[in-house]
mmCIF file of C-alpha atoms in Angstrom:
data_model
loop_
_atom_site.group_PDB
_atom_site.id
_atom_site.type_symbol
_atom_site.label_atom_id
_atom_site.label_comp_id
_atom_site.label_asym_id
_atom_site.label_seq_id
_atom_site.Cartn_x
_atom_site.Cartn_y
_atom_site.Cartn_z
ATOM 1 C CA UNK Q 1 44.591 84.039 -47.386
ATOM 2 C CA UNK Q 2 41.122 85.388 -47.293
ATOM 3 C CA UNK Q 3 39.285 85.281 -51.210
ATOM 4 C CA UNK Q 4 39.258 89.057 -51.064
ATOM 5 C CA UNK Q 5 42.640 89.578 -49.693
ATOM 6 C CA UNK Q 6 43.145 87.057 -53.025
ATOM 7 C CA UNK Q 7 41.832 89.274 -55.301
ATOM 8 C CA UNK Q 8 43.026 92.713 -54.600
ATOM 9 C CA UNK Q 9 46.490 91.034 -54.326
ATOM 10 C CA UNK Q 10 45.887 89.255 -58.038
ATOM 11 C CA UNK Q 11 44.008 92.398 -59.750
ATOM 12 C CA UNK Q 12 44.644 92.724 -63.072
ATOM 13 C CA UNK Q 13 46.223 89.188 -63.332
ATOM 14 C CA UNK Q 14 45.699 86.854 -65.737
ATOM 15 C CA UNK Q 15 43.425 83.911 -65.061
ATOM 16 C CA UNK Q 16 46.721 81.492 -64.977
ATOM 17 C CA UNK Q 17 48.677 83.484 -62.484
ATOM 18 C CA UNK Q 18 45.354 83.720 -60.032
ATOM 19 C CA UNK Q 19 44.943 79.820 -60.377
ATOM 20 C CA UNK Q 20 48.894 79.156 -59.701
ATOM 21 C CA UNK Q 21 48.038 80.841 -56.202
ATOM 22 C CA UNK Q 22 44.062 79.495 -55.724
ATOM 23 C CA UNK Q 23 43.786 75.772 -56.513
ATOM 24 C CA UNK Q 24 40.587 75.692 -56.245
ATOM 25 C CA UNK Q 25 40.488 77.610 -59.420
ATOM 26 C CA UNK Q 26 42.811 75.680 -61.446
ATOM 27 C CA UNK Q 27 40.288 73.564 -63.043
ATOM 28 C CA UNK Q 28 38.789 76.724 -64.837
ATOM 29 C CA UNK Q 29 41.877 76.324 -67.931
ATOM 30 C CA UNK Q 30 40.417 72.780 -68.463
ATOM 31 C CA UNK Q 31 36.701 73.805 -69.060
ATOM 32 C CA UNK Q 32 35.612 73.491 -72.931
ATOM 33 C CA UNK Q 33 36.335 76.771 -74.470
ATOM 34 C CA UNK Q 34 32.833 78.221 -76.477
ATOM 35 C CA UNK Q 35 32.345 76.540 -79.645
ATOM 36 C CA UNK Q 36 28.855 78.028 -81.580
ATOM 37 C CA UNK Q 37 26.658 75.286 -81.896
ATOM 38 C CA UNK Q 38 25.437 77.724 -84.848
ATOM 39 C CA UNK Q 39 25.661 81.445 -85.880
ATOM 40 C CA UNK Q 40 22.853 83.201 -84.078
ATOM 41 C CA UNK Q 41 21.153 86.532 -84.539
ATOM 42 C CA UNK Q 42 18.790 89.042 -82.423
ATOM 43 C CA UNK Q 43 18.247 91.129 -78.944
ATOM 44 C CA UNK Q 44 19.765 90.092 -75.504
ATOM 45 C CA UNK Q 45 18.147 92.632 -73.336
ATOM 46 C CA UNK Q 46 19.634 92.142 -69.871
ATOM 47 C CA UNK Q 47 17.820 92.985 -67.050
ATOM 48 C CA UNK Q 48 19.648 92.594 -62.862
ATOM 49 C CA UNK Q 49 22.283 92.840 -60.595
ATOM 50 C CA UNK Q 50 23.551 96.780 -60.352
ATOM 51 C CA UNK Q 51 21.784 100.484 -59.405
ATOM 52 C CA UNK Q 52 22.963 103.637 -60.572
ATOM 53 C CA UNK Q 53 24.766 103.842 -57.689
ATOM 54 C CA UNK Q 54 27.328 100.500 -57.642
ATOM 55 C CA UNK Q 55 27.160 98.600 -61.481
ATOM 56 C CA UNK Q 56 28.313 95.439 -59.198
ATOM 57 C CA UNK Q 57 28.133 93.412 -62.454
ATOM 58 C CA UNK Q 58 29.251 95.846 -65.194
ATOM 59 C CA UNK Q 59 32.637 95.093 -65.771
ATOM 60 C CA UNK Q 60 31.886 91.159 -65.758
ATOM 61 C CA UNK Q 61 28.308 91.625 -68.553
ATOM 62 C CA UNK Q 62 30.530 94.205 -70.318
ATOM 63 C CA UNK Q 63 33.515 91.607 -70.975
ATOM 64 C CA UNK Q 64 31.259 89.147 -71.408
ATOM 65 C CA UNK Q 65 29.293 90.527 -74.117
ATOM 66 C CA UNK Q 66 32.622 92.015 -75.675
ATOM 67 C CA UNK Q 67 33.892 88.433 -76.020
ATOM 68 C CA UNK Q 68 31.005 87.016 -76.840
ATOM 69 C CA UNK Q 69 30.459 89.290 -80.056
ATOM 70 C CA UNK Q 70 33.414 88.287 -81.708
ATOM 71 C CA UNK Q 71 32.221 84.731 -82.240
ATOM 72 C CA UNK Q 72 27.982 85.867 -82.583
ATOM 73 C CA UNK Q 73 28.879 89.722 -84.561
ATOM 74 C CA UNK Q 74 25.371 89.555 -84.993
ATOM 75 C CA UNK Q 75 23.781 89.340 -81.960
ATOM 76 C CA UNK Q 76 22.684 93.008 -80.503
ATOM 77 C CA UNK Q 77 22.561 93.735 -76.458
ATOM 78 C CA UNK Q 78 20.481 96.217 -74.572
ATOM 79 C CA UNK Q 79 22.091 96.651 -71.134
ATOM 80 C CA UNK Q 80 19.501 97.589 -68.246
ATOM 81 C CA UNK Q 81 20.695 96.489 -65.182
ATOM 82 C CA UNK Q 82 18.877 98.389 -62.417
ATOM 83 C CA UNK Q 83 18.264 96.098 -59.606
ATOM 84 C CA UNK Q 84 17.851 92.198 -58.759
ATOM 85 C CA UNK Q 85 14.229 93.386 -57.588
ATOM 86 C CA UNK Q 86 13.316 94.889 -61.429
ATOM 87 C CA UNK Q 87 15.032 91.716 -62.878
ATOM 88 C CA UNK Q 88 11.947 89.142 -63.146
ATOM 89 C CA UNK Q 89 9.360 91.664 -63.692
ATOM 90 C CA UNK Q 90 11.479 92.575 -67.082
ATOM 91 C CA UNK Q 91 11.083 88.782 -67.723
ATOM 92 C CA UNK Q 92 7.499 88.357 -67.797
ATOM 93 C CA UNK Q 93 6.138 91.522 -69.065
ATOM 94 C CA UNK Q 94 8.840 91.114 -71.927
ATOM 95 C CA UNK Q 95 10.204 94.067 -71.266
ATOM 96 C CA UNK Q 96 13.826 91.998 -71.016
ATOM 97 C CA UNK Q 97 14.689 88.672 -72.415
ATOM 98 C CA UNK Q 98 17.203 87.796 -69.607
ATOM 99 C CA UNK Q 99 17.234 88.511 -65.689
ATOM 100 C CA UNK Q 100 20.709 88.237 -64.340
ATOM 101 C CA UNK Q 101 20.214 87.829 -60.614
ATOM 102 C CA UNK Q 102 22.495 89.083 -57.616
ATOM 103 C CA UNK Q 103 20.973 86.201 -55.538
ATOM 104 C CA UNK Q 104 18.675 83.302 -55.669
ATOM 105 C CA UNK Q 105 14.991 84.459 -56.833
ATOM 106 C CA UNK Q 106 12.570 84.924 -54.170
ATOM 107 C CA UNK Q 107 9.416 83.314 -53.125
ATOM 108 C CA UNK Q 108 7.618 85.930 -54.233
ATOM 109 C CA UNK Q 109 9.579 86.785 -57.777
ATOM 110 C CA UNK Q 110 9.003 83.135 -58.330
ATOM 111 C CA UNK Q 111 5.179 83.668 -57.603
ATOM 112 C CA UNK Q 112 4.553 86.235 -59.881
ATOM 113 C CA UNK Q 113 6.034 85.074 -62.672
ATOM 114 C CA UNK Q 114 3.884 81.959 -62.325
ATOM 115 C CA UNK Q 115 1.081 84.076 -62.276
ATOM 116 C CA UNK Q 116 1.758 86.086 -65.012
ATOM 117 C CA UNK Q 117 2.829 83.129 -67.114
ATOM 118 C CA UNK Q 118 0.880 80.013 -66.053
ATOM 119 C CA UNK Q 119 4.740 78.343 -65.728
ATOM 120 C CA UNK Q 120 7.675 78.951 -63.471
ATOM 121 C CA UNK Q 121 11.088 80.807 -65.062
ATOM 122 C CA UNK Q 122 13.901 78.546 -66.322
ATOM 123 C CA UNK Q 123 17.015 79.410 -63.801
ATOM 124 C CA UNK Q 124 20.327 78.599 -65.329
ATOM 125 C CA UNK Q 125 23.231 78.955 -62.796
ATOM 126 C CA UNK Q 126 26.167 80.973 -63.923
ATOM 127 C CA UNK Q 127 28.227 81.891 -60.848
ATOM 128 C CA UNK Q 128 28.713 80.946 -57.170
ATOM 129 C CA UNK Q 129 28.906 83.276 -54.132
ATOM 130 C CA UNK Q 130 31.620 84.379 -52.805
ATOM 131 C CA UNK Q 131 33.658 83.206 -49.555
ATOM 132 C CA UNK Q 132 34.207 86.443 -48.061
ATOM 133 C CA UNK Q 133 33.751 88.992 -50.914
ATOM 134 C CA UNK Q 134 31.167 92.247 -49.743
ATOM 135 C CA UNK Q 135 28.671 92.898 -52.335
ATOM 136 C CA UNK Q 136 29.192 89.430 -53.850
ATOM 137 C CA UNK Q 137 26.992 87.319 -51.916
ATOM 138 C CA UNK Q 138 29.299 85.787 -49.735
ATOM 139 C CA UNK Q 139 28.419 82.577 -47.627
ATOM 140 C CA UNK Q 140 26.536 82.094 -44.416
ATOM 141 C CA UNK Q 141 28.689 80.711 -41.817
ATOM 142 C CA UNK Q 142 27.612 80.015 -38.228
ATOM 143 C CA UNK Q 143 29.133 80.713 -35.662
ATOM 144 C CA UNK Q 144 30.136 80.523 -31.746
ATOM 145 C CA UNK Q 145 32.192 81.571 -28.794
ATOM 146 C CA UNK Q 146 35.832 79.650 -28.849
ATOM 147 C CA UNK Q 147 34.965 78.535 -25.162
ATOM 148 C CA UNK Q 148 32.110 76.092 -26.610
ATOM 149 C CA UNK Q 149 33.163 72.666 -27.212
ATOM 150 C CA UNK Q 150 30.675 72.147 -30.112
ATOM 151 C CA UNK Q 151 32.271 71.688 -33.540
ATOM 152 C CA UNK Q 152 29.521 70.858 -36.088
ATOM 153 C CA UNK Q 153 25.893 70.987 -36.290
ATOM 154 C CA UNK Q 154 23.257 69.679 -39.380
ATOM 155 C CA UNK Q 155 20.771 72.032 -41.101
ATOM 156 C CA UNK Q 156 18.069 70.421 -38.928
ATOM 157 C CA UNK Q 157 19.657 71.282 -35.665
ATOM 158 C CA UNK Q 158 20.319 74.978 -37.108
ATOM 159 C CA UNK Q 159 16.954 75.116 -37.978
ATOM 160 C CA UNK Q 160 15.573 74.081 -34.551
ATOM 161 C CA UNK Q 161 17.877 76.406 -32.650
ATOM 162 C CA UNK Q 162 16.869 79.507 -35.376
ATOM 163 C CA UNK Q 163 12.745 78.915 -35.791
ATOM 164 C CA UNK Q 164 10.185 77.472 -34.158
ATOM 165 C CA UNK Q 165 8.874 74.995 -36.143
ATOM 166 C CA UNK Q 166 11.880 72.485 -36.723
ATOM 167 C CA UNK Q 167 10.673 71.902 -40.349
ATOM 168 C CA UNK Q 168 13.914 69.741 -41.359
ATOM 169 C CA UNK Q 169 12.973 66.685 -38.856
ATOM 170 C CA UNK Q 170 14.716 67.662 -35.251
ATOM 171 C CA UNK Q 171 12.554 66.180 -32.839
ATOM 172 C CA UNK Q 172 11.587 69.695 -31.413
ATOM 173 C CA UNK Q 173 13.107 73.093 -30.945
ATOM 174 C CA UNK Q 174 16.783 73.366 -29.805
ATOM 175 C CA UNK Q 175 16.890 76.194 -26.939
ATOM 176 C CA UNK Q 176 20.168 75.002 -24.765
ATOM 177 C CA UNK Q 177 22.865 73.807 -25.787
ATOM 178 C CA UNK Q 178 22.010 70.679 -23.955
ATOM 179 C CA UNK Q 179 19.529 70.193 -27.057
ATOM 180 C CA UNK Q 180 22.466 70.174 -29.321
ATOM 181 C CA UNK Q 181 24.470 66.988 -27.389
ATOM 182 C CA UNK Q 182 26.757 69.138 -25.212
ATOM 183 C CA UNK Q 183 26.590 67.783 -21.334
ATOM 184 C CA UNK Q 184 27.917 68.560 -18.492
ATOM 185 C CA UNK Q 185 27.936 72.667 -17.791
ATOM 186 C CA UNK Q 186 26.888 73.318 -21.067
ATOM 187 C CA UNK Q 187 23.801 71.035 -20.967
ATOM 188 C CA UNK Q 188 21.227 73.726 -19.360
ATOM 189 C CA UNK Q 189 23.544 77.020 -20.642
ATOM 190 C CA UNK Q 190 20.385 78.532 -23.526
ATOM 191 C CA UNK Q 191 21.366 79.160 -26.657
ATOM 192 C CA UNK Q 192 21.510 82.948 -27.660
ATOM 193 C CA UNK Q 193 21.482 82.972 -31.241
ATOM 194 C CA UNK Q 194 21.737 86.203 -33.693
ATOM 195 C CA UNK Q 195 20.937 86.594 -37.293
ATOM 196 C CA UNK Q 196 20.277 88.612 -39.962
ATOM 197 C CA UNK Q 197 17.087 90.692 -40.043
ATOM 198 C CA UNK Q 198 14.676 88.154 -40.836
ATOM 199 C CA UNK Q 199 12.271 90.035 -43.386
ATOM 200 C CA UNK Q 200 15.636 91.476 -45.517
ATOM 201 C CA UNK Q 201 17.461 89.441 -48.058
ATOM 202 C CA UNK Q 202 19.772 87.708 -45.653
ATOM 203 C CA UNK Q 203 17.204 86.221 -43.644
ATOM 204 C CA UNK Q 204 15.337 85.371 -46.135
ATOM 205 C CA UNK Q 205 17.715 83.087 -47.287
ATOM 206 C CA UNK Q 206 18.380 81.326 -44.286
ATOM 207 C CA UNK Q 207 14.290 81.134 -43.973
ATOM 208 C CA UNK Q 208 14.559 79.487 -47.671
ATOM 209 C CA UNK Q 209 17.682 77.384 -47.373
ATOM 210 C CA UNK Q 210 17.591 76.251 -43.451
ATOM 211 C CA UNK Q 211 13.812 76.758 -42.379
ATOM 212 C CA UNK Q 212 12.210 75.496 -45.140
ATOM 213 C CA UNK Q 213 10.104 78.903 -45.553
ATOM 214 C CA UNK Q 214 8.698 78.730 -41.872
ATOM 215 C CA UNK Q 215 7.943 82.020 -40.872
ATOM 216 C CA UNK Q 216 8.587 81.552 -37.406
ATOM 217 C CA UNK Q 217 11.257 82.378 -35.733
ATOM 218 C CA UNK Q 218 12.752 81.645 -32.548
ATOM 219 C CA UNK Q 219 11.361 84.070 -30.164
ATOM 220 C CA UNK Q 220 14.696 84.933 -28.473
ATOM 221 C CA UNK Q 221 16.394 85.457 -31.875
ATOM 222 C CA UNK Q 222 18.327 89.199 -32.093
ATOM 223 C CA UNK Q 223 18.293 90.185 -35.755
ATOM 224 C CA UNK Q 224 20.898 92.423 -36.735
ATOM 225 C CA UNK Q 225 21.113 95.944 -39.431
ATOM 226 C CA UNK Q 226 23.480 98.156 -40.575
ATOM 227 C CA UNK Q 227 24.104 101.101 -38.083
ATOM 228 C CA UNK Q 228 26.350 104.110 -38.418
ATOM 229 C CA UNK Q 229 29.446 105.130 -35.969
ATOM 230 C CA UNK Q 230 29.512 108.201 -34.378
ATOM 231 C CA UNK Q 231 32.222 109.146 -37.260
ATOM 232 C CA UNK Q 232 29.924 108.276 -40.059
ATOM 233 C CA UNK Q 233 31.316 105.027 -40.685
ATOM 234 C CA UNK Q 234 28.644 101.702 -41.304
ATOM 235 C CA UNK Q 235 29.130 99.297 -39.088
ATOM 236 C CA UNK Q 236 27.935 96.325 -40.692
ATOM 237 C CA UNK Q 237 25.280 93.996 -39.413
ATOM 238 C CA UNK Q 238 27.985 90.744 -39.699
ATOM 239 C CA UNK Q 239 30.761 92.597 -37.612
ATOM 240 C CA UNK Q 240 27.839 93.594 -34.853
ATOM 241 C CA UNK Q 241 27.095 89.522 -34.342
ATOM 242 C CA UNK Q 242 30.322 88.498 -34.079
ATOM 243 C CA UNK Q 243 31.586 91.810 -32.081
ATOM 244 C CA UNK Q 244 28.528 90.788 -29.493
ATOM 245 C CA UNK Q 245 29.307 86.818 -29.606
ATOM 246 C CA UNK Q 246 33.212 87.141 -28.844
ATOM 247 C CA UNK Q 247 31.731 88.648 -25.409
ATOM 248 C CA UNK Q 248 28.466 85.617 -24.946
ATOM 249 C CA UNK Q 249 29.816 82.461 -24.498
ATOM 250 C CA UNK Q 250 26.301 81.245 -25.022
ATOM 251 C CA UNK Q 251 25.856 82.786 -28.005
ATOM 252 C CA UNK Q 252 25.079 81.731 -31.825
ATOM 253 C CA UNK Q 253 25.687 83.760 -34.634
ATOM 254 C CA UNK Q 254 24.956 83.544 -38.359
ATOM 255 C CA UNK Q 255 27.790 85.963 -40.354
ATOM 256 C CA UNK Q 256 31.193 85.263 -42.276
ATOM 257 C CA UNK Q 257 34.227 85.122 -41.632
ATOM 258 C CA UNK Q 258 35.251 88.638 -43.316
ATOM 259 C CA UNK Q 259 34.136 89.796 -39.885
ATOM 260 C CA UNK Q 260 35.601 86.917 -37.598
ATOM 261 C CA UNK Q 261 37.661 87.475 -34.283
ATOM 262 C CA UNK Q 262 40.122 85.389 -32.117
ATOM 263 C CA UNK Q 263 37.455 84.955 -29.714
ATOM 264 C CA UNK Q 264 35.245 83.021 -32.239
ATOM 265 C CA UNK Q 265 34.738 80.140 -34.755
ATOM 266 C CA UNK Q 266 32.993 78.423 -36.964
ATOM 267 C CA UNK Q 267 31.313 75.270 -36.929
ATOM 268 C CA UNK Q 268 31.299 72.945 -40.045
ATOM 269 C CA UNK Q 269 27.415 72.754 -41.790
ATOM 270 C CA UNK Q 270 25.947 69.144 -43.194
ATOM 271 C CA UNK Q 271 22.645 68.936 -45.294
ATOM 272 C CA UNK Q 272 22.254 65.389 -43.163
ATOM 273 C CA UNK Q 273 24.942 63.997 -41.631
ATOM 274 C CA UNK Q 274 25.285 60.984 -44.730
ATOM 275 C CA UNK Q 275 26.249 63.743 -46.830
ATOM 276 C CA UNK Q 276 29.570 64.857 -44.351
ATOM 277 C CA UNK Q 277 30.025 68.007 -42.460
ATOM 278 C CA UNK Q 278 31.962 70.807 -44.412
ATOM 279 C CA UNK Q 279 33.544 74.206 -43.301
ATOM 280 C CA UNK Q 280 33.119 77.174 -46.018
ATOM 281 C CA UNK Q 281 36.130 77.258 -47.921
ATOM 282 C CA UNK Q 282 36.715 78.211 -51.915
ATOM 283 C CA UNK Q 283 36.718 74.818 -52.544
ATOM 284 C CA UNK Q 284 33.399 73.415 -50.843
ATOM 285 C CA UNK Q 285 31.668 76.512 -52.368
ATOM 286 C CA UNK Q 286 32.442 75.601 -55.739
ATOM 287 C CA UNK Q 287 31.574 71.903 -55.277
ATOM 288 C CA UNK Q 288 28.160 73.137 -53.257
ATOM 289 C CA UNK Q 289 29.328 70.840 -50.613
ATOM 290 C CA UNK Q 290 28.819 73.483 -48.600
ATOM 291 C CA UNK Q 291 24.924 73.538 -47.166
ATOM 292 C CA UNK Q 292 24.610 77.532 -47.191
ATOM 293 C CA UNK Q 293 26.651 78.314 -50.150
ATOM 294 C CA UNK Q 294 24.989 81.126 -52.375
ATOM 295 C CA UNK Q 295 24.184 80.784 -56.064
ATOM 296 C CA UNK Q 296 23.892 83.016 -58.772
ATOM 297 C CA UNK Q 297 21.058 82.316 -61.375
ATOM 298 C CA UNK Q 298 19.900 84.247 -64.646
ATOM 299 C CA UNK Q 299 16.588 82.953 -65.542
ATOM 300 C CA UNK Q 300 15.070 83.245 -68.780
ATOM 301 C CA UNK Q 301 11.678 82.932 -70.662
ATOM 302 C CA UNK Q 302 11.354 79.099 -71.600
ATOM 303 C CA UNK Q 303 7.695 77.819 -72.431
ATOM 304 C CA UNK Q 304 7.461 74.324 -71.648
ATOM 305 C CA UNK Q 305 8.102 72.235 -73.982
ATOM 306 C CA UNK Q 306 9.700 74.910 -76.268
ATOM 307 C CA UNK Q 307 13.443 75.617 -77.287
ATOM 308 C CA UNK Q 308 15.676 78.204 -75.782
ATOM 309 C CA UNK Q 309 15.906 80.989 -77.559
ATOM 310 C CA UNK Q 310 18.854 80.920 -80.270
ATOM 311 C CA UNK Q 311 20.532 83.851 -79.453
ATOM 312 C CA UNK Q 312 20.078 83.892 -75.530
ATOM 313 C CA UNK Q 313 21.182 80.054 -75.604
ATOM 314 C CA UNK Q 314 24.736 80.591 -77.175
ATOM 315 C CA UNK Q 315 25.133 83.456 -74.912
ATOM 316 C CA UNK Q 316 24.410 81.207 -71.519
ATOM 317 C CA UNK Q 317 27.014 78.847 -73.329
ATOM 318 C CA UNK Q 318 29.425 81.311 -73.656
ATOM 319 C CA UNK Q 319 28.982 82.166 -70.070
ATOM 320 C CA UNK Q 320 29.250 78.491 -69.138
ATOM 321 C CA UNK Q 321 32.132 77.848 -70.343
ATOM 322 C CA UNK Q 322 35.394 78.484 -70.284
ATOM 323 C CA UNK Q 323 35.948 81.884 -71.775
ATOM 324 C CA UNK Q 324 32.954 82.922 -69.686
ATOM 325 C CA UNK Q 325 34.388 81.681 -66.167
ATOM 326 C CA UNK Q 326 37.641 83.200 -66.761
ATOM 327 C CA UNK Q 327 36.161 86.754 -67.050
ATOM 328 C CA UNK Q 328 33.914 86.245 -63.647
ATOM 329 C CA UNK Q 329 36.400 85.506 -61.801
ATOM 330 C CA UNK Q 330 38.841 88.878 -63.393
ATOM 331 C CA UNK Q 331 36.143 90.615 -63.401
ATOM 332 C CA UNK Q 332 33.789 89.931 -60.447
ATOM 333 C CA UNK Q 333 34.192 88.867 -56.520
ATOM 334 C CA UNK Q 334 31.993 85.950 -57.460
ATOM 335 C CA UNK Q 335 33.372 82.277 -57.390
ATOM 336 C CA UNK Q 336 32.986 80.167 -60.763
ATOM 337 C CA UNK Q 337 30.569 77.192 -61.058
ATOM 338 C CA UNK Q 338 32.119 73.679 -60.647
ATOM 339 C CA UNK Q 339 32.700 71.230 -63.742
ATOM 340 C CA UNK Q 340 29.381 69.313 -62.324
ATOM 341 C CA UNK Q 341 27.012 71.965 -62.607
ATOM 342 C CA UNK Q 342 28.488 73.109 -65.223
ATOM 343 C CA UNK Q 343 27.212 70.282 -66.854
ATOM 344 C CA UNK Q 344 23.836 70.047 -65.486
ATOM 345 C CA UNK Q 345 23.144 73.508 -66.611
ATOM 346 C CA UNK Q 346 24.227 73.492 -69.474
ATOM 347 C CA UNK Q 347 22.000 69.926 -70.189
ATOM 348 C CA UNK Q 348 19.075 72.715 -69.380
ATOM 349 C CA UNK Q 349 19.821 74.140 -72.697
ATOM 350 C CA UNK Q 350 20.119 71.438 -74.842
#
């Protein structure tokens, strides 16, 4: 069953009845519930993830601060959550004490807060992306046409068929399938990939997380937005690659599998190949097994060398732990974190 088939069928559930019928999820009852490691007091001003148009995150912060008040009464929150974009500019003007991200933080978020600061934002992971879930950053899969034998390909052969640089190692750019060890009639066939657009957030994470922020694409790359249907209807960028690669045999496509057909599949990822090849799954996303899996990060204010703030560190340990997992996943399409960054997060705050 698909992770958002999952959900809509388990809405309203309780967190034990969803992990009777997701596995991967049943580790979330053994997670330390949120003990105060002392009673704190002051402002959480929030600043990310939502417009005035879709609060993606509102029902999630809402519980979460809800729960969270009845162990810290005395902690006060100011809710502005207008937009991953206004989310680190909050942080280092002080306009916000917290920036709860929809995605990773970009280059240039990063950048500026450096500048502003004279140190780089402390990131604290609180969520994974989703497998399939729209509006929940769901994972990058790649894919191709059923009719080509290849099954699995490492981030430095993805990265030589999608730039131009071949950043991760490959030897040089991959531009027929011949590149990528297939022989015989597939040796000279090129390979006709597809991807996001590359200047809009999806790209830029596969120029981050495959390219190794080389700006340069493969020439022969088709980049892919959201169009509308004659009835008025989006048809969304994902379901245009794989629509287009069911009918190119040659083709390469990076989208998920929310918008996969009979006529294609994907191909299991590996950072390097010591580290194994994995396909996207609920499972491999939680672990981060899987090379392209998405992470959600809030990042706070944290001079070096000083303490957390009181009152913003209880409330990422709330979040972190058990309590705090249950209500993403009732609350949110996003996936929880595993038990082992769990623990390297939370080490962060200590």
């Amino acid at each position: 069953m698909h992770r958002r088939t999952l959900l809509m069928a388990l809405a309203g559930l309780p967190l034990a009845a969803r992990a009777t019928s997701d596995p991967a999820l049943d580790f979330i009852t053994a997670l330390p519930a949120y003990a105060p490691a002392e009673r704190v007091t002051g402002t959480i001003t929030l600043w990310g993830h939502g417009s005035f148009k879709r609060d993606f995150m509102g029902k999630l912060v809402e519980r979460w601060i809800r729960e969270f008040t009845r162990s810290q009464p005395d902690v006060r929150f100011v809710y502005k959550m207008y937009g991953t974009a206004s989310a680190i500019g909050a942080l280092y003007t002080g306009a916000g004490n917290m920036a709860l991200l929809g995605e990773e933080i970009s280059p240039e978020a990063a950048a500026a807060f450096r500048r502003a600061r004279g140190y780089a934002p402390t990131g604290i992971e609180v969520a994974t992306g989703s497998l399939d879930v729209n509006f929940f950053d769901y994972a990058h899969m790649v894919f191709v046409h059923r009719d080509n034998p290849i099954e699995r390909m490492t981030l430095a052969e993805l990265d030589a068929v999608l730039g131009a640089e071949h950043r991760r190692g490959s030897p040089r750019n991959a531009r027929s399938w011949g590149d990528l060890g297939l022989t015989g009639a597939w040796a000279d066939r090129a390979i006709r990939p597809r991807s996001w657009k590359v200047d809009e957030d999806f790209g830029l994470f596969i120029r981050e997380a495959v390219l190794e922020d080389s700006h340069r694409w493969n020439p022969a790359l088709v980049e892919h937005v959201h169009t509308q249907r004659a009835d008025g209807t989006q048809y969304d960028h994902g379901q245009q690659m794989l629509d287009a690669l069911a009918e190119d045999p040659q083709g390469l496509a990076v989208s998920n599998v929310r918008y996969a057909n009979p006529k294609v599949k994907a191909v299991a990822l590996a950072r390097s190949p010591e580290t194994g090849w994995h396909q996207a799954t609920t499972a491999s996303l939680i672990a981060q097994d899987y090379p392209l899996v998405r992470i959600i990060p809030a990042f706070i204010d944290r001079p070096p060398g000083q303490p957390v703030e009181p009152a913003v560190r209880e409330f990422l340990r709330y979040m972190l732990g058990r309590e705090g997992q249950q209500a993403l996943v009732a609350e949110s399409g996003y996936l929880p974190l595993g038990p082992r960054a769990i623990r390297a997060q939370l080490e962060k705050l200590s």
